[in-house]
Coordinates of C-alpha atoms in Angstrom, one line a residue:
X1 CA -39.9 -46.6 -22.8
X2 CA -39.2 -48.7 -25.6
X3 CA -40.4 -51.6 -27.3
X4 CA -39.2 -54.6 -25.3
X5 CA -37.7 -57.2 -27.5
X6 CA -38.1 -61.1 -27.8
X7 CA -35.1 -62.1 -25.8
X8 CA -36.6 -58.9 -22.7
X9 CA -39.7 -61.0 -23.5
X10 CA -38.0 -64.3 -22.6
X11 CA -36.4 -63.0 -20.0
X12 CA -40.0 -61.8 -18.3
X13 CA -41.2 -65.1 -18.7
X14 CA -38.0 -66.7 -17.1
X15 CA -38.3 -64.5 -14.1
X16 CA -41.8 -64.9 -13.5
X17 CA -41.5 -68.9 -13.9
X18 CA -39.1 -69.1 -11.5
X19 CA -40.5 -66.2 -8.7
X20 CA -44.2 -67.8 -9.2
X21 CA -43.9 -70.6 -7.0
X22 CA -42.7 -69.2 -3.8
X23 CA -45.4 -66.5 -4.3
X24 CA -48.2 -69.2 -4.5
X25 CA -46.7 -70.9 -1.4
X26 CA -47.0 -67.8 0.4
X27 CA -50.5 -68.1 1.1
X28 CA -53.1 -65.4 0.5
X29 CA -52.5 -63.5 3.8
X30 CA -48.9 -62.6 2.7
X31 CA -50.1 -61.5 -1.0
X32 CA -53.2 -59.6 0.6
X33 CA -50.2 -57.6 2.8
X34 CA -48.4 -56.6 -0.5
X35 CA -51.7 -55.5 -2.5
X36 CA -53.0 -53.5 0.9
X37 CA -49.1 -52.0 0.7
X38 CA -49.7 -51.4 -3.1
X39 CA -52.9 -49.5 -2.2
X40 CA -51.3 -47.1 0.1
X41 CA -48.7 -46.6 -2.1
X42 CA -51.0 -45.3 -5.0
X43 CA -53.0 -43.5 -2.6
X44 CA -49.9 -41.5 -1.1
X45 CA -48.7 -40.8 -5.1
X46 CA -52.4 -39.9 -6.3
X47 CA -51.0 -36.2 -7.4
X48 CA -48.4 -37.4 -9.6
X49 CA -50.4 -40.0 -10.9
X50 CA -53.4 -37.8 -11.7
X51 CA -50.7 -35.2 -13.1
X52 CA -49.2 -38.6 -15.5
X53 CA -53.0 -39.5 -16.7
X54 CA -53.5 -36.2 -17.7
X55 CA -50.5 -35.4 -20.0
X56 CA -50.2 -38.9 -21.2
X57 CA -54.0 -40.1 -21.6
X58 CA -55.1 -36.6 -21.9
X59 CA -57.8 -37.2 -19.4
X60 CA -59.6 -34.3 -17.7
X61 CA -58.5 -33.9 -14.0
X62 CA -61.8 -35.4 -12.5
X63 CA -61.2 -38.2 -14.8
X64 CA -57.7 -38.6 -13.4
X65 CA -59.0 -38.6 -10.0
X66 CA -61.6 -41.5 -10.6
X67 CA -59.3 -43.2 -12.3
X68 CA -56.4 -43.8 -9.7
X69 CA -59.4 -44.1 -7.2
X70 CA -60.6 -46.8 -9.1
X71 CA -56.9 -48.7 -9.0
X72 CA -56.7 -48.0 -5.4
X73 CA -60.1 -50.1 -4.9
X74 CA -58.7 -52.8 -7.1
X75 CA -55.7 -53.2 -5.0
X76 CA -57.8 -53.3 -2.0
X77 CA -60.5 -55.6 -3.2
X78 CA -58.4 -58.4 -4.5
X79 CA -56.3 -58.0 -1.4
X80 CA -59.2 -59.2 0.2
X81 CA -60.4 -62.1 -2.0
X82 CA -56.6 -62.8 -1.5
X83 CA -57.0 -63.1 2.2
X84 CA -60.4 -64.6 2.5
X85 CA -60.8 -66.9 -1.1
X86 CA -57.1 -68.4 -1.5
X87 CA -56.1 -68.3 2.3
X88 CA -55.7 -72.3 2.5
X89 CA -57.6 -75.0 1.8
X90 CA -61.4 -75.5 2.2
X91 CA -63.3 -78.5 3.1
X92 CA -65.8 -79.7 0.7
X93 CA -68.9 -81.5 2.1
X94 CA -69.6 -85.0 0.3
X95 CA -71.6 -87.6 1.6
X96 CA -72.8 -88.5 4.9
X97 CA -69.2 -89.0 6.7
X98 CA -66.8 -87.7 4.0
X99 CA -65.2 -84.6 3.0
X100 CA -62.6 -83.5 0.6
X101 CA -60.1 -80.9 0.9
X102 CA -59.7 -78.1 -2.3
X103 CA -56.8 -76.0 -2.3
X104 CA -56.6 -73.4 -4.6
X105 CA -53.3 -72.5 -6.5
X106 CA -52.1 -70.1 -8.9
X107 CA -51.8 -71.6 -12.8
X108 CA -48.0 -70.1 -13.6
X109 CA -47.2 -66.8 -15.7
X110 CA -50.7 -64.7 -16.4
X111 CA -50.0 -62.3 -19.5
X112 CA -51.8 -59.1 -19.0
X113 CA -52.2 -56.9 -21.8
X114 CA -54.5 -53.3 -20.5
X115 CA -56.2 -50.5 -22.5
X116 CA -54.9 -46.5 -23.0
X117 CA -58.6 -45.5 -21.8
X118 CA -58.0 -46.9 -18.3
X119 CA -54.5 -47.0 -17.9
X120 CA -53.9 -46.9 -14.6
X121 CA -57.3 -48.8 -13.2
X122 CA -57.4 -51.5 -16.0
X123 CA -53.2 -52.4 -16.0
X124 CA -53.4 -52.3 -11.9
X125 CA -56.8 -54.2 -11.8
X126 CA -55.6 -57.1 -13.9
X127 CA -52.2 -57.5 -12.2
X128 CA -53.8 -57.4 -8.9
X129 CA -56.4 -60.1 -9.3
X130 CA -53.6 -62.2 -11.0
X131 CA -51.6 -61.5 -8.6
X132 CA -54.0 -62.1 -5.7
X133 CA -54.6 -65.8 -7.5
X134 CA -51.3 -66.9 -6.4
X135 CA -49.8 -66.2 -10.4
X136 CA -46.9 -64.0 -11.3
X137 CA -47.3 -61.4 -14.2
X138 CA -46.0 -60.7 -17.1
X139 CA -48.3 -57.1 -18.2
X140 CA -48.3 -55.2 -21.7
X141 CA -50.1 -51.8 -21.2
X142 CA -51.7 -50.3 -24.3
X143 CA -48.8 -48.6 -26.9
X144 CA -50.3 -44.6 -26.1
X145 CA -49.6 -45.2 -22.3
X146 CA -46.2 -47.1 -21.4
X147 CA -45.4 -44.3 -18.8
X148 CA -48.6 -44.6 -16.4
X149 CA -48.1 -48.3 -16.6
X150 CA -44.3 -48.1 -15.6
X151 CA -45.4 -46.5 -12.8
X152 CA -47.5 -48.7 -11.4
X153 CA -45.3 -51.5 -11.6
X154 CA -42.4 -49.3 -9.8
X155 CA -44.8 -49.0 -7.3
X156 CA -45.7 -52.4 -7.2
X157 CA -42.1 -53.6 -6.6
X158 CA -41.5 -50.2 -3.9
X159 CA -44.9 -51.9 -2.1
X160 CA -42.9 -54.8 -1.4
X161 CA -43.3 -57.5 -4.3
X162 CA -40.2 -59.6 -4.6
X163 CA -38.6 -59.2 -8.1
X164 CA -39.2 -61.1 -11.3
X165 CA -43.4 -61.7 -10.1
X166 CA -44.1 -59.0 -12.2
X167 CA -42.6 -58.1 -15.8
X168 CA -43.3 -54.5 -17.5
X169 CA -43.2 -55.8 -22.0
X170 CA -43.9 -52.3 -23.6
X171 CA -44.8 -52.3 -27.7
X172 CA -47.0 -53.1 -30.1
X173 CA -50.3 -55.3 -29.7
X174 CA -49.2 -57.0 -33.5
X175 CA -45.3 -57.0 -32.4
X176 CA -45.2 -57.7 -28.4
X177 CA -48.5 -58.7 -27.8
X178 CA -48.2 -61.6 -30.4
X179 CA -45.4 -62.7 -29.1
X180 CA -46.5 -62.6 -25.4
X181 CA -50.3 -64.9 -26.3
X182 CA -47.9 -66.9 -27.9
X183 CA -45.2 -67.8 -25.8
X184 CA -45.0 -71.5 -24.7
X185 CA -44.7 -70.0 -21.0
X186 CA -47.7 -68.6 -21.0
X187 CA -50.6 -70.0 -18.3
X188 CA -53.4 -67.5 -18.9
X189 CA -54.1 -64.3 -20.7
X190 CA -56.6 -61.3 -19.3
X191 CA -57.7 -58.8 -22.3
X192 CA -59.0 -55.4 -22.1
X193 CA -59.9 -53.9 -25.7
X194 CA -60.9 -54.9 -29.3
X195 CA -63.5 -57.2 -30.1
X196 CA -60.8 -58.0 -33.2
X197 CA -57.9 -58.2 -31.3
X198 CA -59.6 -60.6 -28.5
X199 CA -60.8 -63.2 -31.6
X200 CA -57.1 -63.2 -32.6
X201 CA -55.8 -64.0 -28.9
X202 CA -58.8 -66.6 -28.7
X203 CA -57.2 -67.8 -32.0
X204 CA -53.6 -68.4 -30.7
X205 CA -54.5 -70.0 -27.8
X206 CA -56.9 -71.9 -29.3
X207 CA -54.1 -73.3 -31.8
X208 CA -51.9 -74.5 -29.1
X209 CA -50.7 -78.1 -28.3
X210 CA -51.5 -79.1 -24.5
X211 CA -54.1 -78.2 -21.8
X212 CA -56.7 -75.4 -22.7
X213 CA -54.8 -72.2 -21.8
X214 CA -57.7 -69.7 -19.5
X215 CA -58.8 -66.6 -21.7
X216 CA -60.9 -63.5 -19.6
X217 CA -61.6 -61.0 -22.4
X218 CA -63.6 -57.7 -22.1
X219 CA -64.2 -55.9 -25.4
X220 CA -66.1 -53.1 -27.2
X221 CA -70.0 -52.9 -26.2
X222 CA -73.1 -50.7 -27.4
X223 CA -74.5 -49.4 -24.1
X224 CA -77.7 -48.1 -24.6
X225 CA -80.7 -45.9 -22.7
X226 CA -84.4 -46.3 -22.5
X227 CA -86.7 -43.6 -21.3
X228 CA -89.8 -43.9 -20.7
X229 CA -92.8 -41.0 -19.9
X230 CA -92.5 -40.7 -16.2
X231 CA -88.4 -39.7 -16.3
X232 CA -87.2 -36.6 -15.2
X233 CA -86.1 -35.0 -18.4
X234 CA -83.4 -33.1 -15.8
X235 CA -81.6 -36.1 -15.0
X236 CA -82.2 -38.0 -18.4
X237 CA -80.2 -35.1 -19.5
X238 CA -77.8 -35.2 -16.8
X239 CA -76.8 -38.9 -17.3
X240 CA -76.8 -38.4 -21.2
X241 CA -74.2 -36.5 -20.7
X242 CA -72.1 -37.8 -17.7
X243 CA -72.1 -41.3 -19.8
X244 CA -71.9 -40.2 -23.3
X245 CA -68.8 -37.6 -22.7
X246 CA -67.3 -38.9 -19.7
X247 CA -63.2 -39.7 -20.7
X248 CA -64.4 -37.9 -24.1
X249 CA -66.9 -40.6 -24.9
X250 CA -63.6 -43.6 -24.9
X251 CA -65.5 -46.1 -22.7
X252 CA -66.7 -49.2 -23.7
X253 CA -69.9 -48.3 -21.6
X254 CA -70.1 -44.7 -22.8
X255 CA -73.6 -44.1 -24.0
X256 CA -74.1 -45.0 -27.8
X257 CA -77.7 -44.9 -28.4
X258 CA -80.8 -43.5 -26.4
X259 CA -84.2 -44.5 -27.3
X260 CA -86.9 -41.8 -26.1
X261 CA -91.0 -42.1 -26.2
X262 CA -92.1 -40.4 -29.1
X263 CA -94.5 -38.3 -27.0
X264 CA -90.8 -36.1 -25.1
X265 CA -88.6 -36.8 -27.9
X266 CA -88.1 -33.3 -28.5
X267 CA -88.1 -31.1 -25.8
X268 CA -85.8 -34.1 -24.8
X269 CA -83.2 -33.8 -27.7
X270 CA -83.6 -30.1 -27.6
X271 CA -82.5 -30.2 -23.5
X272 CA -79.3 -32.3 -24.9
X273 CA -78.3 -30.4 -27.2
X274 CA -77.9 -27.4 -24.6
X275 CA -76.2 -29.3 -22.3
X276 CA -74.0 -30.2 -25.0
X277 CA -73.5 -26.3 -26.0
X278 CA -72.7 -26.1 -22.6
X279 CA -69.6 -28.6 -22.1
X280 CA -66.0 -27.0 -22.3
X281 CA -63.7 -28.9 -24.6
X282 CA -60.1 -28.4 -24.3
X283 CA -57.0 -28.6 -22.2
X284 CA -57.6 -31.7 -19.9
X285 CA -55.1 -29.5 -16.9
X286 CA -57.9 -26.6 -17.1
X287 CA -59.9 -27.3 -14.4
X288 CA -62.9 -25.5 -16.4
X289 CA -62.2 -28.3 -19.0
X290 CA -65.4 -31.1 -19.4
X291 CA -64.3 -33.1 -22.3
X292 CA -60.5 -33.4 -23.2
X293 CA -58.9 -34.6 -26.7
X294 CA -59.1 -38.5 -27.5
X295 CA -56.3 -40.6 -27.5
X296 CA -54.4 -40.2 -30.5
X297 CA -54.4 -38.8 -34.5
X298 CA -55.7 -42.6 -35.6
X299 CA -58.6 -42.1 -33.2
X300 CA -59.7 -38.8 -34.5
X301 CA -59.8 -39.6 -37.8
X302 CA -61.5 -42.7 -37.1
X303 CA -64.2 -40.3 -35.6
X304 CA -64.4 -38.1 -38.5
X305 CA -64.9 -41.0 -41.0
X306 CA -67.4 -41.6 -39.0
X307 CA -68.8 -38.7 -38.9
X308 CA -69.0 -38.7 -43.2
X309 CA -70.9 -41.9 -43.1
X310 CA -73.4 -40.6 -41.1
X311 CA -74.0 -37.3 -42.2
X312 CA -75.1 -39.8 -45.4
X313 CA -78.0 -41.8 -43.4
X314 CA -78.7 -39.5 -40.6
X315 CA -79.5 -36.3 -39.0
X316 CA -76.6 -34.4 -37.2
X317 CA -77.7 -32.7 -34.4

């Protein structure tokens, strides 16, 4: 893929404006239809897709398969909030005698800009539930993925979603994304990454002239464990590990920090670090594989600089 330019990104916008409203007219029966279609369709392509998040996202093959399970449930759940939450119009109950009808519309062109570590899930997730609103799409998937993301949306159109509703804008967060936050046309944004990057989009829209533009943002967390006495050391172990290595520890809920009773601290730690002996790093396609490479150069060397600080303040087990 390449980068997609200002006038492709004008010309996303332009498509989008104009498919939107016939799509938010259709009713939520019609756009539950297309997601249910969109479902199957991932569904019948799961090998190839599992084959793509491997070799482009370097995720291990049990990764792969959660992970286009994962957008096969988002497909299917919003098709349902599609059919049952933006159906028609509901009757609101006001005082003795009176009600009031709410109908609930799409807002225009959503930008939708997804994550490498969930490229599949996360990019089809986002469209869907816009989507499912009643909007049309204009998406940016995360620079070390463009492929998975391409084929989603190919998919999307082959499951029956009339042209121009949604837009595939590869490139940059600081080149394309910019531009795309900052567009006049844009109705909403939905974020899935940086904590930095989400205060810069808050920023932009922030700084514009007119109504408040809608911002859902989910960033970087520090997920953390408590144990207490009475836990089977077995399965503290055992989710230690599933959380803290799972996708090669690229989760914004992967485990960062376990706090442990100082009375089975260390048979504890000792049992972890076994388990950790144990794992299989390497080729994600090697079914004996547990933990595969992460993402990119940039976020191994973050990991080793990170590594330096803390053999500095800490014990390295």
């Amino acid at each position: 893929t390449a980068e997609a330019s200002a006038a492709d990104i004008d010309a996303a916008f332009a498509a989008a404006r104009a498919a939107q409203p016939a799509w938010d007219a259709m009713g939520g029966f019609r756009r539950a239809e297309v997601l249910r279609a969109m479902g199957a369709a991932l569904e019948a392509d799961s090998e190839r897709l599992i084959a793509m998040c491997v070799r482009e996202a370097g995720k291990t093959l049990a990764d792969a398969i959660a992970e286009v399970r994962e957008a096969v449930d988002f497909c299917r759940y919003y098709a349902h909030l599609a059919q049952t939450r933006f159906a028609g119009a509901e009757i609101l109950k006001g005082p003795v005698g009176e009600t009031n009808t709410l109908e609930l519309h799409g807002r225009g062109v959503f930008v939708c800009i997804s994550p490498w570590n969930f490229p599949l899930a996360i990019f089809t997730g986002q469209v869907a539930a816009a989507l499912a609103a009643g909007n049309a799409v204009v998406a940016k998937p995360a620079e070390q993925t463009p492929l998975i993301a391409a084929e989603a949306v190919a998919l999307f159109h082959a499951a029956g979603l009339p042209a121009g509703l949604l837009a595939l804008v590869p490139g940059r967060g600081e080149t394309v994304g910019a531009a795309l936050t900052a567009h006049p046309e844009c109705d909403g944004v939905a974020f899935t990454g940086g904590t930095d990057t989400a205060r810069r989009i808050n920023q932009t829209l922030a700084g514009r002239e007119g109504p408040i533009v809608p911002f859902i943002a989910e960033t970087g967390g520090l997920n953390g464990m408590f144990v207490d006495t009475t836990a089977l050391r077995e399965q503290v172990v055992d989710d230690v590990v599933l959380s803290a290595f799972g996708s090669a520890g690229q989760r914004c809920s992967a485990l960062r920090i376990l706090f442990l009773p100082e009375d089975t601290a260390d048979l504890v730690i000792e049992t972890i670090k076994g388990a950790m002996d144990a794992l299989v790093i390497g080729d994600p396609a090697d079914t004996a594989t547990d933990v595969g490479p992460v993402i990119d150069a940039e976020a191994r060397n973050a990991l080793h600089a990170h590594l330096e600080r803390l053999q500095r303040e800490a014990k390295i087990l």
